[in-house]
XYZ file of C-alpha atoms in Angstrom:
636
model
C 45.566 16.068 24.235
C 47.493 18.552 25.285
C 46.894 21.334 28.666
C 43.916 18.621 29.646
C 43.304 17.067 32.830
C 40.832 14.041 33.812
C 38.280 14.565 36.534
C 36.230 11.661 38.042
C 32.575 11.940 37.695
C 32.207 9.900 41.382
C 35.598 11.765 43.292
C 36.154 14.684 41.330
C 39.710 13.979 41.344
C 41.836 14.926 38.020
C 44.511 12.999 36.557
C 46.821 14.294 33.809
C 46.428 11.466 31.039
C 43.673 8.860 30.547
C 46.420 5.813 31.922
C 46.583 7.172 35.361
C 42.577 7.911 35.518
C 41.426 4.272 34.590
C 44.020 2.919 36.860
C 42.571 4.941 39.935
C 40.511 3.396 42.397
C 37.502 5.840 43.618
C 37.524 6.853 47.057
C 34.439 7.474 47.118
C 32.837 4.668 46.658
C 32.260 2.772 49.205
C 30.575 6.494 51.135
C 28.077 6.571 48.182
C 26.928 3.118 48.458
C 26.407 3.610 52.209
C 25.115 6.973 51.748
C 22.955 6.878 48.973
C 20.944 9.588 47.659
C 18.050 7.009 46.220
C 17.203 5.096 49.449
C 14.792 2.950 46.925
C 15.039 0.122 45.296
C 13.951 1.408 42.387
C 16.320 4.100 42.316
C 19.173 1.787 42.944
C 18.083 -0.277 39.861
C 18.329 2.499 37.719
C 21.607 3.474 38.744
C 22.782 -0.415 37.924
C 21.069 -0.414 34.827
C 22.456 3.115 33.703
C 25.867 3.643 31.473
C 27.601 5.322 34.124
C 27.516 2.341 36.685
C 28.838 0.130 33.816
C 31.286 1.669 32.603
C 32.918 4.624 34.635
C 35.916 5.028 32.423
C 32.829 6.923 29.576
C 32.198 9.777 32.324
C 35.170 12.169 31.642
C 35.484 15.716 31.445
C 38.243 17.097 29.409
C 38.874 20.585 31.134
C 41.807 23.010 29.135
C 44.127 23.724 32.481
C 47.236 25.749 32.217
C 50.084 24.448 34.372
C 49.391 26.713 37.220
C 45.716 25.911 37.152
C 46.981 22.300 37.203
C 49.407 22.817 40.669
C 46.181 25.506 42.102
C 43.723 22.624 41.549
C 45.890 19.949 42.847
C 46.014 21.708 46.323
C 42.867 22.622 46.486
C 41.476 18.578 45.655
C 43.774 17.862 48.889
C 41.997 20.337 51.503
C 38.532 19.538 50.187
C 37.908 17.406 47.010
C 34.449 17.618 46.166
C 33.227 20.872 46.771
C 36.368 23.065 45.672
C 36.454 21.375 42.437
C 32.578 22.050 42.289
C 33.561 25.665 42.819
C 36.682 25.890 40.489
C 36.063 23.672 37.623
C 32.966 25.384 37.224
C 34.238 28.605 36.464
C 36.710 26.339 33.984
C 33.441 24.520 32.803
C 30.638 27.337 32.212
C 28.132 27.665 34.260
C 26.993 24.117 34.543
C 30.550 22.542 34.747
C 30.702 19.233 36.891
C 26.938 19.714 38.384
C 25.797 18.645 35.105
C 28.048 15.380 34.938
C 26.829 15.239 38.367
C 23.413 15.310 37.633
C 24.035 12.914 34.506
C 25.287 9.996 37.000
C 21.934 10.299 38.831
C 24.028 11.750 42.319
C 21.513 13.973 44.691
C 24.669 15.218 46.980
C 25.517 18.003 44.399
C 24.716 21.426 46.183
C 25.416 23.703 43.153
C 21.839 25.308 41.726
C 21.405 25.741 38.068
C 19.962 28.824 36.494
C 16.771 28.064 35.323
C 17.537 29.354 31.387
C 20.246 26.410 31.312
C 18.824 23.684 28.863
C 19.465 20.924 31.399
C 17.319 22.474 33.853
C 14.170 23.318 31.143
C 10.989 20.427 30.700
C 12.067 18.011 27.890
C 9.220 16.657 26.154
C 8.920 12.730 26.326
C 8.700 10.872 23.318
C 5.209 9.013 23.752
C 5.237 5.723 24.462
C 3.786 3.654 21.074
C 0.804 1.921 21.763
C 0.004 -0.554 19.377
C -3.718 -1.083 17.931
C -5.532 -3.830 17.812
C -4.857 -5.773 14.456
C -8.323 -5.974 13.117
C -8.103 -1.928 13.325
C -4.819 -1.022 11.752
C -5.110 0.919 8.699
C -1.455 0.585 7.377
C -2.392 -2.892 6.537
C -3.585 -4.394 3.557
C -3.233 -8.213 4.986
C -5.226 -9.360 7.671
C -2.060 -10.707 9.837
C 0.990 -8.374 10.091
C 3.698 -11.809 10.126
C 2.129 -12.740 7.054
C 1.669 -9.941 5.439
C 2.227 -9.660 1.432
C 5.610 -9.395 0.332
C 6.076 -6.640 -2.252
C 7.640 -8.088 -5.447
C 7.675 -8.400 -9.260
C 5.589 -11.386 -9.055
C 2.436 -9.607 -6.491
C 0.844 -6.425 -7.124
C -0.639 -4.012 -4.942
C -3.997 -4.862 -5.806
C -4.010 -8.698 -4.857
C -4.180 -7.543 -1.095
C -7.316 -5.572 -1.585
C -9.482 -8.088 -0.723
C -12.098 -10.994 -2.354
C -14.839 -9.113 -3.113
C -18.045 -10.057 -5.079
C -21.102 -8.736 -5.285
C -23.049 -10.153 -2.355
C -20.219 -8.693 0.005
C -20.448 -5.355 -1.756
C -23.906 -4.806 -1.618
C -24.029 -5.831 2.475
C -21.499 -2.886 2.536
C -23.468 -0.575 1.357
C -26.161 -1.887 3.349
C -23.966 -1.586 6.694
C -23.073 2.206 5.669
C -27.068 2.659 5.750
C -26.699 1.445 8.707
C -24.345 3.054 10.323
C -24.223 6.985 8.473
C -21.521 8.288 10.383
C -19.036 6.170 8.359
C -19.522 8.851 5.819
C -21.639 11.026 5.659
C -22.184 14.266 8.438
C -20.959 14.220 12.051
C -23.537 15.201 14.325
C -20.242 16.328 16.768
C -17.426 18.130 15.694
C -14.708 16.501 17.757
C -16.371 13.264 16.643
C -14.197 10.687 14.981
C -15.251 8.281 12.298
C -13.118 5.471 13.285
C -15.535 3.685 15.800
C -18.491 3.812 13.154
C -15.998 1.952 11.113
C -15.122 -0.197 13.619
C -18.615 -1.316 14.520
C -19.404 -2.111 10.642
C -16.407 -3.966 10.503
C -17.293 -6.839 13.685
C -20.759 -6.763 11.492
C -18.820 -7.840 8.420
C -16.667 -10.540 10.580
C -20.065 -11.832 12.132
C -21.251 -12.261 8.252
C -17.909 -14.083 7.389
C -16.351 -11.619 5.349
C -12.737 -10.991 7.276
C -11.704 -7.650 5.563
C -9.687 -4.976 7.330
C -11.219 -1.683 7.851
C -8.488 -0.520 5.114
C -10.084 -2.840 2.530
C -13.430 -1.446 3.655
C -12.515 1.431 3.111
C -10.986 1.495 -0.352
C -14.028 -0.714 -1.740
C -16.530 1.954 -0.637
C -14.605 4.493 -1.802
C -14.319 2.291 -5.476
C -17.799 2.409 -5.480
C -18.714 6.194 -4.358
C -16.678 7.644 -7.144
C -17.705 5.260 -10.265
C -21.484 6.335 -8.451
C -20.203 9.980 -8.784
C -19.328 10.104 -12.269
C -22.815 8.103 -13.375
C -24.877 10.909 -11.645
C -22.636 13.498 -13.156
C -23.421 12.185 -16.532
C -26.980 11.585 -15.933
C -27.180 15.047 -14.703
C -26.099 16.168 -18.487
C -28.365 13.684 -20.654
C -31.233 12.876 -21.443
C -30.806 8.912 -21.573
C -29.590 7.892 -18.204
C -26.137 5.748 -17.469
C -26.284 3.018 -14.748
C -23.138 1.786 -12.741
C -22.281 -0.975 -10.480
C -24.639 -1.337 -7.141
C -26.353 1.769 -8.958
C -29.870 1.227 -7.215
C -28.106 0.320 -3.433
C -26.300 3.920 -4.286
C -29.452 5.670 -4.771
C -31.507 4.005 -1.723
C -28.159 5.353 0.425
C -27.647 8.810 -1.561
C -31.258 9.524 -2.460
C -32.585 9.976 -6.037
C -31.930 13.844 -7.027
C -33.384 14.937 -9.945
C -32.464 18.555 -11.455
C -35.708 20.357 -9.473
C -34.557 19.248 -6.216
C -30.645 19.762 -7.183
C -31.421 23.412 -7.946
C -33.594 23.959 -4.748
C -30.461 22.408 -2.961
C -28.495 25.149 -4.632
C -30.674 28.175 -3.999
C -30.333 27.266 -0.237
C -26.481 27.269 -0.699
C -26.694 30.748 -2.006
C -29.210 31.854 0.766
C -26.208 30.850 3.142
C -23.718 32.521 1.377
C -25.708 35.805 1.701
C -26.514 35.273 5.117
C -22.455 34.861 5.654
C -21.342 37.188 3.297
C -18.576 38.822 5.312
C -17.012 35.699 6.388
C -13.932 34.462 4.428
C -14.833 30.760 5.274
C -18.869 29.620 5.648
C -18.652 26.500 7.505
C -22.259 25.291 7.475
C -22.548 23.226 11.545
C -25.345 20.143 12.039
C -27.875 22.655 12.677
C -27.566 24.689 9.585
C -28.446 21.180 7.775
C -31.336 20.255 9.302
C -32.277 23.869 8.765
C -31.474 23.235 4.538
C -32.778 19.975 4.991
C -36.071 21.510 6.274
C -36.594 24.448 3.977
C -36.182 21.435 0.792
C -38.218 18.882 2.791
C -41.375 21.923 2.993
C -41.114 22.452 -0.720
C -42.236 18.774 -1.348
C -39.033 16.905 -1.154
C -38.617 13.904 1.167
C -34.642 13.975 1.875
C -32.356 13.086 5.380
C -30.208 15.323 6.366
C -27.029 12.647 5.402
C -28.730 12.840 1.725
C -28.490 16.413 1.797
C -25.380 17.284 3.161
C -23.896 13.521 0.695
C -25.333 15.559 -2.375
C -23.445 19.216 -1.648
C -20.291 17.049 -1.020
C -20.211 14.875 -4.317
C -20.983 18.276 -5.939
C -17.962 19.857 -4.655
C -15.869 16.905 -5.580
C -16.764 16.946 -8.693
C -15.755 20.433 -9.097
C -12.606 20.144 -7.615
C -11.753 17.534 -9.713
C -12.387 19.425 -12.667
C -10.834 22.902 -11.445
C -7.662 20.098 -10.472
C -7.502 18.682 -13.974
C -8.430 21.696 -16.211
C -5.362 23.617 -14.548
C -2.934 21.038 -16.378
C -1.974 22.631 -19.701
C -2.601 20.985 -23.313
C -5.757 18.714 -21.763
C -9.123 18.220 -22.763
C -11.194 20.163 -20.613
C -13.633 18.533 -18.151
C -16.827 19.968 -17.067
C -19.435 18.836 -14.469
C -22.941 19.785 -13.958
C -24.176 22.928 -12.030
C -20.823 24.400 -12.942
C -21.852 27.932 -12.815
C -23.596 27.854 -9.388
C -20.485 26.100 -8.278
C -18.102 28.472 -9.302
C -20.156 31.189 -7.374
C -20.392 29.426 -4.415
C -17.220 27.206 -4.285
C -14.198 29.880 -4.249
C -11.234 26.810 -4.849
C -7.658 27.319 -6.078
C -6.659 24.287 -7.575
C -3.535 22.604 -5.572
C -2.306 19.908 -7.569
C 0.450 21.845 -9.179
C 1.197 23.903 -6.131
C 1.541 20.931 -4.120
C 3.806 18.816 -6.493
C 6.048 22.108 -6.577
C 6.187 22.034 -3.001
C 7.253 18.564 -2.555
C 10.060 18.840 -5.122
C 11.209 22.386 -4.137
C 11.035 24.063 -7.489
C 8.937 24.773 -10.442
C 7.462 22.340 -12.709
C 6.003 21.953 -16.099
C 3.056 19.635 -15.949
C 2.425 19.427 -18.920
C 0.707 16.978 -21.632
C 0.332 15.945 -25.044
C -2.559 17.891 -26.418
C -5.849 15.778 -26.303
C -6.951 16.826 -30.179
C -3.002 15.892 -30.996
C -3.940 12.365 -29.198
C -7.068 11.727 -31.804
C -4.603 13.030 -34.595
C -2.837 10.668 -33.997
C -4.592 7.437 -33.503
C -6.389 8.843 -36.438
C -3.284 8.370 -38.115
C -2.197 4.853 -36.476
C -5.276 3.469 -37.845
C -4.951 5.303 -41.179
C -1.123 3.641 -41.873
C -2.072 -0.041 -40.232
C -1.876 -1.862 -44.120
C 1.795 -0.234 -44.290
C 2.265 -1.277 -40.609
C 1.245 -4.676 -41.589
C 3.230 -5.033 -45.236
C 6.228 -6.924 -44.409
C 8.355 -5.064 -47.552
C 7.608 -1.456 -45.343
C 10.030 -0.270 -42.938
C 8.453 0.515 -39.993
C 10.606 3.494 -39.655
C 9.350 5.149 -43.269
C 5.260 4.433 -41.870
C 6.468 6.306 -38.450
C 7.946 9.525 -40.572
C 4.540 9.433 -42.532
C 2.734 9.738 -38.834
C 5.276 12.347 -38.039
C 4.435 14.195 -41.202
C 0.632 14.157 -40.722
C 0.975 16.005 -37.444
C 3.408 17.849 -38.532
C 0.345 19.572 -41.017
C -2.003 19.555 -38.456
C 0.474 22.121 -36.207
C 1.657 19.334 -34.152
C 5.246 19.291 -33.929
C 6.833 16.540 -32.355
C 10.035 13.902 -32.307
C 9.062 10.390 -33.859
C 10.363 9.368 -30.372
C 7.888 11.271 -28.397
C 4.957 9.983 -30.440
C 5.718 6.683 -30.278
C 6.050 7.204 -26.364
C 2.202 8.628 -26.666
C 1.109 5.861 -28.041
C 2.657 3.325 -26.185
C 1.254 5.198 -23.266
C -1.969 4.900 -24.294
C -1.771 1.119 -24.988
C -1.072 0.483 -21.547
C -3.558 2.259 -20.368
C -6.019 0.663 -22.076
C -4.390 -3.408 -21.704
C -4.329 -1.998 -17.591
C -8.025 -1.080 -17.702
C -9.158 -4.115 -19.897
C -7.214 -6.715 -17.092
C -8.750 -4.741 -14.504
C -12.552 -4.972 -16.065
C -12.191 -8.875 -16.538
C -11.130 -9.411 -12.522
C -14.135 -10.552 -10.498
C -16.047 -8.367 -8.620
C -14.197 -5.317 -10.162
C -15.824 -1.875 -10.389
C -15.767 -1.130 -14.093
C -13.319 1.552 -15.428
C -12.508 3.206 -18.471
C -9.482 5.002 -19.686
C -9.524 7.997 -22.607
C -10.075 6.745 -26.335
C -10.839 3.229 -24.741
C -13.573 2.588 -27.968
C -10.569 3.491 -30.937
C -7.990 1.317 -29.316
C -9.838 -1.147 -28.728
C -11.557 -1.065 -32.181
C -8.174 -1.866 -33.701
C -6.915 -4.614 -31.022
C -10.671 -6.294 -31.793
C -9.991 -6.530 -35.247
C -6.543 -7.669 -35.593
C -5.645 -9.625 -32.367
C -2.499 -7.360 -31.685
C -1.052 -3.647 -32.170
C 0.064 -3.757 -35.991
C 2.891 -1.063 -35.635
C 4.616 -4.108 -33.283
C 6.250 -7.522 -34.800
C 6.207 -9.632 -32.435
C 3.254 -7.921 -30.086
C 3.344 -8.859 -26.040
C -0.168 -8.561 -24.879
C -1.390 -8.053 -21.633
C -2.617 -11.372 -21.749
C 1.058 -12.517 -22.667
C 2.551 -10.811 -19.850
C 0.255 -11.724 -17.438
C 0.586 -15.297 -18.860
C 5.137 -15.484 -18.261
C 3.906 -13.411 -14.670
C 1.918 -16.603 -13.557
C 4.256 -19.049 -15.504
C 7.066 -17.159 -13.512
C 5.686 -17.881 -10.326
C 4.452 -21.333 -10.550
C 8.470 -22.267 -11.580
C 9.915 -19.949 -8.741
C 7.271 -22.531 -6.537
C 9.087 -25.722 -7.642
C 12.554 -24.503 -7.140
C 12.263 -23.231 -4.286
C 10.600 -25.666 -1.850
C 11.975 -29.026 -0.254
C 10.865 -31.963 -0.192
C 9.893 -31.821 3.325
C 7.947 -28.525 3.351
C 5.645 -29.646 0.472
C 4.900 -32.880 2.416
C 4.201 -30.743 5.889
C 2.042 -28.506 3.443
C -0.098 -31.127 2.350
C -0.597 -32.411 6.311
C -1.500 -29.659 7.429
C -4.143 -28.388 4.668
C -6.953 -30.653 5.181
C -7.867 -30.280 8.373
C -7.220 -26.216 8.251
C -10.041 -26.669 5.319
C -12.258 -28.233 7.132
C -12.026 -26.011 10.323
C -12.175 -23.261 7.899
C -15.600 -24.369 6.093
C -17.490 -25.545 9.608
C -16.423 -21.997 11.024
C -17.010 -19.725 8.146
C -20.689 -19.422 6.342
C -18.704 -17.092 3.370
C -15.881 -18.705 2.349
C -12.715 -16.325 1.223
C -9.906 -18.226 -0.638
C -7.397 -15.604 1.160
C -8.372 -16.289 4.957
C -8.319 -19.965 4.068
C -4.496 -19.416 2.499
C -3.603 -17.608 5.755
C -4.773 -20.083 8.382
C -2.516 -22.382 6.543
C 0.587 -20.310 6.494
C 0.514 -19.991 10.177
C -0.463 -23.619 10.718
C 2.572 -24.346 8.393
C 4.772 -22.127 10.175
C 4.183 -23.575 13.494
C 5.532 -27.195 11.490
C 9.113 -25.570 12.142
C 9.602 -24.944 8.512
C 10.791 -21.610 7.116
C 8.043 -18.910 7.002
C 5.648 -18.234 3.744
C 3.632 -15.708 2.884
C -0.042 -16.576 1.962
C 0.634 -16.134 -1.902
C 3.501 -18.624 -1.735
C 1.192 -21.051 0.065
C -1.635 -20.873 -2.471
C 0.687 -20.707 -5.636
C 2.197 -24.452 -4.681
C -0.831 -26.020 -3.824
C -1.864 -25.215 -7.164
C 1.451 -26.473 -8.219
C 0.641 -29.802 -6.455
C -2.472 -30.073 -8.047
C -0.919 -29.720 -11.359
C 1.266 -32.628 -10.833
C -0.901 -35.121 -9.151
C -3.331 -34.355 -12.558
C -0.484 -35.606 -14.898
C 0.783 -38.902 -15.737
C 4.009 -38.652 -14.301
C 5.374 -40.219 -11.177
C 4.430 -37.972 -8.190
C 5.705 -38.714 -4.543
C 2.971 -37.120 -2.512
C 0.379 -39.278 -3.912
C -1.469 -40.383 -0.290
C -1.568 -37.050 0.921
C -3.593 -35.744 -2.394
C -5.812 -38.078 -1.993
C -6.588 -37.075 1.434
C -6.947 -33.224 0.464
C -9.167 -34.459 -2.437
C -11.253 -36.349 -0.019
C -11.482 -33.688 2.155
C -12.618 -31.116 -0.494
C -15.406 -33.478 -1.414
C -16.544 -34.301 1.648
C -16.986 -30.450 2.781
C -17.841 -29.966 -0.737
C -15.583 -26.690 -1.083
C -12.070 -26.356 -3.296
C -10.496 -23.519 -3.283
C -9.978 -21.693 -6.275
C -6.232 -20.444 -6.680
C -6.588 -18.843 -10.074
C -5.869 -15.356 -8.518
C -2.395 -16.459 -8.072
C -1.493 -19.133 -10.847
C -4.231 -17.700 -13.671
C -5.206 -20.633 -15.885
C -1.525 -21.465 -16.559
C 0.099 -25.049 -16.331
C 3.942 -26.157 -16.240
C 5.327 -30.002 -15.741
C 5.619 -30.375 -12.086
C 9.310 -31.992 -11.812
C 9.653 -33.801 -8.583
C 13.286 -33.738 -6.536
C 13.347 -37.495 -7.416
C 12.680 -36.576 -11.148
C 15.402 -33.618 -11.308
C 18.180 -36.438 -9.659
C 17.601 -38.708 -12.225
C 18.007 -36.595 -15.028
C 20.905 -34.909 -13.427
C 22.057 -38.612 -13.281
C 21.319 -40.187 -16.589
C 23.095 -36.749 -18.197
C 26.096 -37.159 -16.306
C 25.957 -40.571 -17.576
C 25.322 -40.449 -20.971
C 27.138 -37.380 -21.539
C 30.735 -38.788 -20.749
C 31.248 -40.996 -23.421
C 29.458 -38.427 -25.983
C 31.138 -36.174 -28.385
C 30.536 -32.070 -28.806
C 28.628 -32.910 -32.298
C 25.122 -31.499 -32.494
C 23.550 -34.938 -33.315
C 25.578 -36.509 -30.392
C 23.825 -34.159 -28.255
C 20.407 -34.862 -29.524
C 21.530 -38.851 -29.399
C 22.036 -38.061 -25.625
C 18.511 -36.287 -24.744
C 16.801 -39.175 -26.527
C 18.911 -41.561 -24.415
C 17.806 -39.677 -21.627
C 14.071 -39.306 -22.526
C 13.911 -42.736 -23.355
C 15.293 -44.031 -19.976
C 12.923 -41.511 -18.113
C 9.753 -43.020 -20.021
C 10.755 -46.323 -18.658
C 11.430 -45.321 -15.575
C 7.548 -43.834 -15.336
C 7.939 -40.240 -16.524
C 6.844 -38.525 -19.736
């Protein structure tokens, strides 16, 4: 670099290339480590630890000098080296020249004051230090141990963390909410946060055996509130009354409003907003609830004030929801009970548009296919099914007869696009029929759930498709998938250190737990298998090949960990518990091929295949060969 000079951050002396500077030896020193500014030990630690101590040759200041500058510098270094070149090179520098290299090497001896507008001399905020939370606590976590935590692939959905929940766990959920209010329902505090409610109901789920996180609790009670919603939404409508999952539980927690006491809740709403009337936001504090809660209580009504306050809320979500979903165009509009009272007292924009512009940074079209063009055409689907099903139709010509039938109802659209509907709509409905056959699911339902599945009853598969792949088919090759990704991918070794470890994790799992969950059970044995030495699994890989083992010590074939599964099947029987691993496997089986098994046929092809010709009956001759040696050999 041309016109630059090199100036020590310890001597301040400058040297005209970056040769002579990392050749120099400081003068300096030795004076600063007699004469240091940090007289503690800590302070000397941080200077050893810190870049500059390390590696001097990183502090340099390049410095544009003409040639006089250079010779005027030189002299003045020689008469007094530190504190003329403070004075010079700062004028060169700016205002903080060398004081801030100075400063940056953790020196005390520089005398120069900074302005206080100069950045180095302002507060810079700290970056706080992270503090981690206790594991049982941590929201961001579906599994129960973060090192063993689910692995997200093709093969393991979302939903298979969420937790093994059945109705008995359920229902002492809700009962634990009674218990403790503040989960959900008011705050008696503003400041007050609900995370400690939800921490005490969680040690009272751990003391009852059930080991979810606070995130699983979470997402089950919030399953259950909003299928609860929607039933007293649509009881509040008809005359013959809809029940739902933990329905009664529900009403014990939310109280049992009928439409008298609904509408005296209302008319109090409306008596706040008058009282309020020039405020642009009514926010309604613990007091004014027991107030409400009062005024409905002395017109014959026996309600708490969480019942009260629970009831306005679930009104308002409902109405948001509906607001949210009628502002999408070409939809079937939604409506909710009390909707005109709402709409007086509830002034709410709906954001889901606004918001989804926002995070994409321009303007959207969210729109859909009309909801009377949907029944059009499923109308239409079931009306062409006998062409659908005639093997001497096209399935192209049945497709331009849909096309044409919407086409005279006002619906234009491609052929494309309408088989894209319906598609849609098929998956929707497989999704929601998987999801209603899990255990312990909340029921769902999906939009023309009856007509679709009115056709799939009848003939077994969706006619417009040849060769149709179910649900049930692709949730079959998912489980088939995994089971053969099982048997390729362990050792010999880690299948036998599985099996050692597993019965006695069982049995310390049974004598500690009262409730037993398959998932905690699958965990305790991927650490205790980790700890073997073996390469880590996560707890789905652990369950899927011990039901791979299984499989193969059921068949006929030779299997080579035949002692240790008969100790896990003693085991089992004697604590009388075995673990179901359906969740992972379904009710799919494969041949379990041992390593021995896969050597020998590797073997008795490399054999047999030398001396045999590239014929098609030569090759059969040669699997027969083969299949015939395996039989004697003990596998079928």
């Amino acid at each position: 670099m041309e016109n630059c000079s090199y100036v020590c951050a310890e001597c301040l002396q400058a040297f005209d290339s970056v040769n002579v500077f990392n050749k120099h030896e400081c003068q300096i020193n030795t004076i600063n480590r007699q004469e240091s500014s940090f007289p503690f030990e800590e302070d000397q630690a941080l200077i050893k630890n810190s870049a500059l101590a390390s590696h001097p040759a990183t502090t340099v200041t390049y410095i544009e000098l003409t040639d006089g500058r250079k010779e005027e510098l030189q002299d003045s270094i020689s008469q007094n080296p530190i504190q003329t070149v403070q004075k010079q090179v700062g004028d060169e520098t700016g205002s903080s020249g060398l004081a801030d290299i100075r400063g940056s090497s953790f020196s005390k001896s520089a005398d120069v004051e900074l302005d206080e507008n100069e950045p180095s001399k302002k507060n810079v905020k700290k970056r706080k230090k992270y503090v981690a939370m206790d594991e049982s606590y941590r929201l961001n976590r579906t599994m129960r141990d973060k090192d063993f935590k689910l692995a997200r692939s093709n093969f393991y959905s979302f939903k298979d963390t969420l937790g093994d929940w059945d109705e008995r766990s359920t229902q002492l959920l809700i009962q634990l909410i009674h218990k403790y209010p503040l989960t959900y329902f008011l705050l008696p505090v503003k400041n007050e946060r609900r995370m400690g409610h939800w921490e005490k109901l969680h040690k009272e789920m751990e003391t009852a055996g059930y080991n979810f996180t606070i995130l699983q609790l979470r997402m089950r009670w919030r399953e259950v509130l909003q299928k609860y919603r929607w039933t007293v939404n649509y009881n509040d409508f008809h005359e013959i009354k809809k029940r739902c999952e933990y329905f009664d539980e529900m009403n014990e927690l939310c109280g049992d409003w009928d439409k008298e006491a609904t509408q005296a809740l209302l008319r109090q709403m409306h008596r706040v907003k008058r009282e309020n009337q020039g405020k642009k936001i009514v926010r309604i504090g613990y007091s004014g609830w027991e107030k409400i809660t009062e005024n409905l209580n002395m017109e014959g009504h026996k309600y708490t004030i969480q019942m009260v306050e629970g009831r306005w809320r679930n009104l308002v979500t409902l109405y948001k929801t509906m607001v949210d979903h009628n502002s999408i165009p070409n939809v079937e509009p939604q409506t909710v009970a009390y909707k005109e009272d709402l709409e007086e007292l509830v002034k709410y924009v709906p954001q889901r548009r606004n918001n989804y512009e926002k995070k994409v940074g321009r303007s959207v079209k969210m729109e859909r296919f009309p909801s009377s063009g949907c029944r059009i055409l499923l109308q239409a689907y079931k009306d062409c099914i006998s062409l659908f099903m005639n093997p001497d139709i096209d399935n192209k010509i049945v497709w331009d007869e849909i096309t044409q039938k919407l086409e005279d109802e006002g619906f234009s659209f491609a052929t494309c696009k309408l088989k894209e509907i319906l598609t849609g709509m098929i998956k929707g409905f497989e999704k929601c029929q998987h999801h209603n056959s899990l255990p312990g699911a909340i029921r769902r339902d999906v939009p023309y759930y009856r007509e679709l599945a009115e056709v799939y009853g009848v003939y077994g598969r969706w006619p417009h498709i040849q060769i149709s792949r179910t649900m049930e088919m692709r949730t079959k090759r998912k489980y088939r998938l995994r089971l053969q990704v099982s048997q390729q991918l362990w050792l010999f070794e880690e299948s036998q250190a599985l099996l050692q470890v597993y019965p006695d994790i069982l049995e310390a799992h049974v004598n500690q737990y009262s409730s037993h969950q398959p998932s905690d059970l699958w965990l305790q044995v991927a650490k205790a298998y980790a700890a073997t030495g073996h390469p880590k699994r996560d707890v789905p890989e652990i369950a899927v090949h011990v039901g791979l083992l299984r499989q193969g010590y059921a068949q006929n074939n030779r299997f080579p960990f035949i002692e240790e599964m008969r100790k896990v099947k003693e085991t089992e029987e004697a604590v009388c518990y075995s673990p179901d691993v359906s969740k992972y496997t379904g009710e799919v089986e494969i041949t379990y091929w041992s390593h021995e098994a896969v050597n020998l046929l590797l073997d008795l092809y490399i054999k047999y295949q030398s001396a045999a010709t590239s014929s098609h009956a030569s090759r059969n001759e040669v699997f027969s060969k083969i299949y015939d040696s395996m039989k004697d050999t003990g596998y079928k």
